[in-house]
Each structure stands twice: as C-alpha cells, then as structure tokens.
Short mmCIF file of C-alpha atoms in Angstrom, two decimals:
data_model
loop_
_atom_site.label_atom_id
_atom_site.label_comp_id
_atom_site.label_asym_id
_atom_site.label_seq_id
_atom_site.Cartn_x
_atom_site.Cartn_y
_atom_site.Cartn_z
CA UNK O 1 -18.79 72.56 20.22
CA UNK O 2 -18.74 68.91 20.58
CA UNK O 3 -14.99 67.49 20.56
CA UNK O 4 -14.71 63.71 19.13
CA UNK O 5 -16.83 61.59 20.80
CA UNK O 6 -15.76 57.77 20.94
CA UNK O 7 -17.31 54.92 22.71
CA UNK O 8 -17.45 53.16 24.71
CA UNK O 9 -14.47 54.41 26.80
CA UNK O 10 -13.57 51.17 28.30
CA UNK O 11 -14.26 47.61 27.13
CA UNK O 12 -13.38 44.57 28.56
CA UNK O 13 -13.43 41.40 26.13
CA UNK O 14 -12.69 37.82 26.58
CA UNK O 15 -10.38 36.24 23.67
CA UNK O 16 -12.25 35.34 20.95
CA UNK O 17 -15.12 37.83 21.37
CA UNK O 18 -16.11 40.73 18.37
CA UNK O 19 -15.19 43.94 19.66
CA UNK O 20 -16.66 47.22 17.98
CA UNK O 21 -15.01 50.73 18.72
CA UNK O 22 -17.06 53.86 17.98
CA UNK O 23 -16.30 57.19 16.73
CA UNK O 24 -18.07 60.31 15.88
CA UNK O 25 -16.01 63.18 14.42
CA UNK O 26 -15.99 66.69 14.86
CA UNK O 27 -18.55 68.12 12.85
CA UNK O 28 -17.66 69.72 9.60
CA UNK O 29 -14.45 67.85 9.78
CA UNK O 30 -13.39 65.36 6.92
CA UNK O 31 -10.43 63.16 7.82
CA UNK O 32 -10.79 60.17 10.63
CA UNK O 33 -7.97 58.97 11.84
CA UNK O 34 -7.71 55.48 14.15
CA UNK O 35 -4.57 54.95 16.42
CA UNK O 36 -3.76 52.51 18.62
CA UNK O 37 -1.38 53.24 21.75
CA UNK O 38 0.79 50.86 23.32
CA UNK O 39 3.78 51.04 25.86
CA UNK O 40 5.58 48.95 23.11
CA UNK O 41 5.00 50.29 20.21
CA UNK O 42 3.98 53.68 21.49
CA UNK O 43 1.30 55.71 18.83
CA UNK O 44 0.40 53.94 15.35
CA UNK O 45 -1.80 54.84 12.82
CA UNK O 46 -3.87 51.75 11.94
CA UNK O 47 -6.13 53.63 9.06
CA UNK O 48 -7.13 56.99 7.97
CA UNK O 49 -10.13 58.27 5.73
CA UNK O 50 -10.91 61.49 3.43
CA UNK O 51 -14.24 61.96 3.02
CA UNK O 52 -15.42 58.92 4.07
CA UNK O 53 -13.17 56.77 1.22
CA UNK O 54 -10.07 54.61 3.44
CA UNK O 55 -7.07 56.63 2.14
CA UNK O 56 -4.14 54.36 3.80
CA UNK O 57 -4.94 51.16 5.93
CA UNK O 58 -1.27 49.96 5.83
CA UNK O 59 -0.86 50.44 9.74
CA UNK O 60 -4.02 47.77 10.71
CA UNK O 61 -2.26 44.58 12.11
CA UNK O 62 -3.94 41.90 10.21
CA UNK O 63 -7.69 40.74 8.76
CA UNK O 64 -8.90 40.48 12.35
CA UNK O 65 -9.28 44.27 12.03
CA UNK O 66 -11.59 45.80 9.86
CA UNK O 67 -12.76 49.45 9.77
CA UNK O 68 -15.69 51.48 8.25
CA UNK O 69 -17.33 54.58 7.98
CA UNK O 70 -20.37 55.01 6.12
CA UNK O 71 -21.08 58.47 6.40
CA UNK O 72 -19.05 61.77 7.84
CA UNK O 73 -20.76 61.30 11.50
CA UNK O 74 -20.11 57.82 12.22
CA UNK O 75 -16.92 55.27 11.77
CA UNK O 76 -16.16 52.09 13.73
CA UNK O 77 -13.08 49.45 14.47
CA UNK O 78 -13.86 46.39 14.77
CA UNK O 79 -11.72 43.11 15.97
CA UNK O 80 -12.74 40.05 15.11
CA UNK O 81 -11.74 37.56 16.76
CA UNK O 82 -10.21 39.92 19.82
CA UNK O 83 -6.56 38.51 21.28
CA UNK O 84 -4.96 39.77 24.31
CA UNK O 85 -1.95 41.24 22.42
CA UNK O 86 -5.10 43.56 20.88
CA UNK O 87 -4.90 45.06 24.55
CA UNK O 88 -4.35 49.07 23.97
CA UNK O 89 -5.86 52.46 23.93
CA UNK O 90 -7.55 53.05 20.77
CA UNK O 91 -7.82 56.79 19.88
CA UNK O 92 -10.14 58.20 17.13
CA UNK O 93 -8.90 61.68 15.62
CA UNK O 94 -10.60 64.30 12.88
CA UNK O 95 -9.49 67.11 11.04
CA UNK O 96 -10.62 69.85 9.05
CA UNK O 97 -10.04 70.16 4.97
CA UNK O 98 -6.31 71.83 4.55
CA UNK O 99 -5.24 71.48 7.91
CA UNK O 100 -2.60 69.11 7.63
CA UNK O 101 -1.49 67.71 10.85
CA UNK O 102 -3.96 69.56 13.51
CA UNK O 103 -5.55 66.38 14.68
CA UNK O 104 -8.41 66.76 17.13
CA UNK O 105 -8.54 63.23 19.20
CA UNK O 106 -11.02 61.89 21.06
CA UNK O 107 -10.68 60.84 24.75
CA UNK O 108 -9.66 56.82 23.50
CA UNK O 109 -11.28 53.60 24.30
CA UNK O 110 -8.86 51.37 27.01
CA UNK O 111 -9.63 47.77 25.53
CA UNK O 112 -8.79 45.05 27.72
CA UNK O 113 -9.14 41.60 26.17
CA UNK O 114 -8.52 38.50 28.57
CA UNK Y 1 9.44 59.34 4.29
CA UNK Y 2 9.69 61.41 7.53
CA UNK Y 3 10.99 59.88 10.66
CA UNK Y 4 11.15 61.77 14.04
CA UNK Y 5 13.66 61.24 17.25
CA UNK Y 6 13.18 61.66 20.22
CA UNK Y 7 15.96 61.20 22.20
CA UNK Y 8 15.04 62.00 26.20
CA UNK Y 9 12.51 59.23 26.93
CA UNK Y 10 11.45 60.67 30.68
CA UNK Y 11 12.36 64.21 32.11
CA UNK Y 12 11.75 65.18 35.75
CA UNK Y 13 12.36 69.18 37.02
CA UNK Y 14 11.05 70.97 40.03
CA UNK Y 15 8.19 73.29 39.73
CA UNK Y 16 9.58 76.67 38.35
CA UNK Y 17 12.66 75.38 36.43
CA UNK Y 18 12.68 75.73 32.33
CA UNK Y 19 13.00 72.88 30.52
CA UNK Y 20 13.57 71.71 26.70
CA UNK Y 21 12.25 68.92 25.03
CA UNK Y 22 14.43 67.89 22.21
CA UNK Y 23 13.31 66.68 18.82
CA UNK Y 24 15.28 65.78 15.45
CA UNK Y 25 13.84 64.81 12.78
CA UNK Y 26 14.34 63.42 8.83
CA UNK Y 27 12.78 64.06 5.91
CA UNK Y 28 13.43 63.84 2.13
CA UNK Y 29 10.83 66.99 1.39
CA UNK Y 30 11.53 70.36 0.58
CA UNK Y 31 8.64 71.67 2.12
CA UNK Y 32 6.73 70.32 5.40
CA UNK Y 33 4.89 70.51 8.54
CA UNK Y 34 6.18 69.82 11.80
CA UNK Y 35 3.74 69.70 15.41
CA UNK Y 36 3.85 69.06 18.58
CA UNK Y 37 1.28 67.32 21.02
CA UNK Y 38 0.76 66.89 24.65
CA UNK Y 39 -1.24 63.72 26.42
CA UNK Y 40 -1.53 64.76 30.30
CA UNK Y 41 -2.51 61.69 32.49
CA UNK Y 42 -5.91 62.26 31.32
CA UNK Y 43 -4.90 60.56 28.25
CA UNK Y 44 -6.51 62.39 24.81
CA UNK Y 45 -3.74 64.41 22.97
CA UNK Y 46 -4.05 68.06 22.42
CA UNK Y 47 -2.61 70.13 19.38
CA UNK Y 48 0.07 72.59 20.47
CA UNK Y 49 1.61 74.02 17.17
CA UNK Y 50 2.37 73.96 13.47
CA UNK Y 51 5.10 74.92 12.03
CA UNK Y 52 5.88 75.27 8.56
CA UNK Y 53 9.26 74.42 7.02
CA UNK Y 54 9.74 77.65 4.81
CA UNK Y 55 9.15 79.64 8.05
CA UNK Y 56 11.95 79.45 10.27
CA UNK Y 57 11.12 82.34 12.88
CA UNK Y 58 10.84 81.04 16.67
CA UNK Y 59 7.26 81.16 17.72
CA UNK Y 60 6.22 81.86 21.65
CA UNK Y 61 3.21 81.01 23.41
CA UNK Y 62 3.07 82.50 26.94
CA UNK Y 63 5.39 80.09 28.75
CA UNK Y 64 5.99 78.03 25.53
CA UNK Y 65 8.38 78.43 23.10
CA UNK Y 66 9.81 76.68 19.76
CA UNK Y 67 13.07 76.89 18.13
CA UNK Y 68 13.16 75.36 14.58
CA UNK Y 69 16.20 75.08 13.43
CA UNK Y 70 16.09 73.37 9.59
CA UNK Y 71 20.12 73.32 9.32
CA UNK Y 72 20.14 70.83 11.80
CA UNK Y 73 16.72 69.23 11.75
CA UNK Y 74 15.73 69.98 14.89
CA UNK Y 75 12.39 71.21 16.53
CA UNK Y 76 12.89 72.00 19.89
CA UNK Y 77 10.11 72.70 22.39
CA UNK Y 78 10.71 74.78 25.99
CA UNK Y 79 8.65 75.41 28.60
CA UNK Y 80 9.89 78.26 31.08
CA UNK Y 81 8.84 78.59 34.94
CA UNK Y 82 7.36 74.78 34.63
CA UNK Y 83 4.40 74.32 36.44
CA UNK Y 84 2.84 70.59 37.64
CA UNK Y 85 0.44 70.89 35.47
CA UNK Y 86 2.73 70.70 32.53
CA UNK Y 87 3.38 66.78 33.42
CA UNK Y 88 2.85 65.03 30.39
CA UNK Y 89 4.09 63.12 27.47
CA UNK Y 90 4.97 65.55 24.36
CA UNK Y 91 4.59 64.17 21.11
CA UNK Y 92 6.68 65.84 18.28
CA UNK Y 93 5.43 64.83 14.63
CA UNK Y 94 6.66 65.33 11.24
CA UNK Y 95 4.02 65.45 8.88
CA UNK Y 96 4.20 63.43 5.81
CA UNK Y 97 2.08 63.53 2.17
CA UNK Y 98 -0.05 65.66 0.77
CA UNK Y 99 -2.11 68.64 2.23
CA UNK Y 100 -5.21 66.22 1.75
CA UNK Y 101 -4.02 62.89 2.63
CA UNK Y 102 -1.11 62.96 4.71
CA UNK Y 103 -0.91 61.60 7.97
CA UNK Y 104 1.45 62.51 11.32
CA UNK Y 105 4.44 60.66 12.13
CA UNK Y 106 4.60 60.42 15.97
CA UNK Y 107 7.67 59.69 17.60
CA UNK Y 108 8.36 57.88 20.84
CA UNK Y 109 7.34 60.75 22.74
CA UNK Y 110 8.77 62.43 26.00
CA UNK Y 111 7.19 62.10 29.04
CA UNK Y 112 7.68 65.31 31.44
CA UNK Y 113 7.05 64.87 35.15
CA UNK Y 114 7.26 68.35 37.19
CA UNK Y 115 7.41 68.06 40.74
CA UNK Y 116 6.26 70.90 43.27
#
C-alpha cells in the first residue's frame, strides 16, 4: 500500500513568492495532520482535519498560511507571501478512525525560501 | 493539557551497548495514550508504540523495550545490543483530546547516534 505521498519534496522560493505544499493521505484514513519541523522550535502542529472539516488550526503562524482539503485524497498548505523564517520541513501525517496517536507521515517537503 | 520532557537532548554509545531514552511527562487526564517515534536521517517519522495509561505492563519488541511507570510519569524507551542503524532522533508523545480529535504532543526529541 501506498504510504503518504507529499509533494513536491523540495522547493526552493524567493521571498514574496506563493508556495503550495501537497499531500495525499493514506487511503481509507480520515485525519490529516500538517507539521512543520524546525531546529528551533523542533515539531509543531500547524492544523489538523477529521473528515475533511479543520478540527484545530491554532498551531498555523499567521494569515500568510492557509490550508485546505476538499476531499479525503487531497489537502494542501499554502504560504502566501513566503518569508525566509517560513524555511522548514513540512510533514503531512494521516490516521485511521480510533487510532489515536498512530500517525503515518509522509517523507516532508524541505522548503527553502531566500 | 499534556506536556512531555525530554531531558537528554543527544546520546552517543558504541555499537552493542544498551541504552535508555528517558521521557517524563504531565498530564491532568485520568486516562491516556502515550507513543513513541523514530526519524532516522532519512527524515519521515515512523510509529513505534502505544501505550495505554490503564495498562501498566512493560511491553518488548525484539531489541526494544518500554517501561511505563504512571507513579512517576515516566515512559522510558531501551534499546539493548544497539546497532548503527538505530541512529536517530526518538520522539516521545503524550496524546491529548479525544479518541477522534486529539492530536500528539511531541517533545524536543532525543537524538541517538551509535557508533560502530
């Protein structure tokens, strides 16, 4: 079976520019989950979704970021405008219905923003 | 709200030699979840285990092992006869909420380096 797929895998941005992250959950799972990693501030949650409604957004930084998913295949992060303190590894992660914590991530997207 | 500590920031052991990665955490619930993850230098994180508060009986897993220990908050993680490939950072996270629409807690993380 497919693990989470996210894309693209590396992006390099100038400040200023949109950026869109991509993620495609495992299938049959109903919880996405977007974190951002930092040497700083180590592993945050930005936002999370249940079956495709946002269920807790109070991790995303500020209005630059903005996140959606309009059906249980397909969500995406976007930045807008991108800074350089937006620098990070962004991680998608899904999860089956009732069980809890068992977070399957995807391989991250290394954004670079200049 | 949960909260998670991990104290040792890096670790470094020669191939072979058992090692413990400490974790303490807080939490106002009765009843929870606790897990652990591992990020090699590949960089996606893995699931290792679950544990449930109300079950307090030390799990194994070939050369890993867990010790929960709820009288002192404490959710330790060893791996015995250490091998290169365990070099990684371990994640230990309290979950918080509901079944539905809780969410992981990571900590800081430890970051194990085993040397041959």
């Amino acid at each position: 079976d497919a693990g989470v797929i996210q894309s693209p895998r590396h992006e390099v941005t100038e400040m200023g520019q949109e950026v869109t992250l991509r993620c495609k959950p495992i299938s049959g799972h109903n919880s996405l989950f977007w974190y951002r990693q930092t040497m700083m501030r180590g592993l945050e949650l930005l936002i999370y979704f249940n079956n495709n409604v946002p269920i807790d957004d109070s991790g995303m930084p500020e209005d630059r970021f903005s996140a959606k998913m309009p059906n249980a295949s397909f969500s995406t992060l976007k930045i807008q405008p991108s800074e350089p303190r937006d620098s990070a590894v962004y991680f998608c992660a899904s999860r089956k219905q009732g069980n809890l914590g068992e977070q399957y991530f995807g391989p991250g997207t290394r954004l670079t923003v200049t | 709200a949960q909260k998670v500590t991990q104290a040792q920031t890096e670790i470094s052991v020669v191939e072979k030699e058992d090692v413990t990665l400490d974790c303490v955490y807080e939490t106002r619930d009765t009843t929870y979840y606790l897990f652990w993850y591992k990020q090699p230098p590949s960089g996606e994180l893995v699931f290792l285990i679950r544990r449930n508060s109300f079950d307090e009986q030390n799990e194994i897993s070939g050369r890993y092992s867990w010790n929960f220990q709820k009288s002192t908050s404490s959710f330790n993680f060893t791996i015995t006869a250490s091998q290169v490939v365990d070099s990684a950072v371990y994640f230990c996270a309290p979950y918080g909420g509901s079944s539905n629409t809780g969410k992981l807690i990571f900590g800081q993380g430890t970051t194990l380096q085993v040397k041959p």
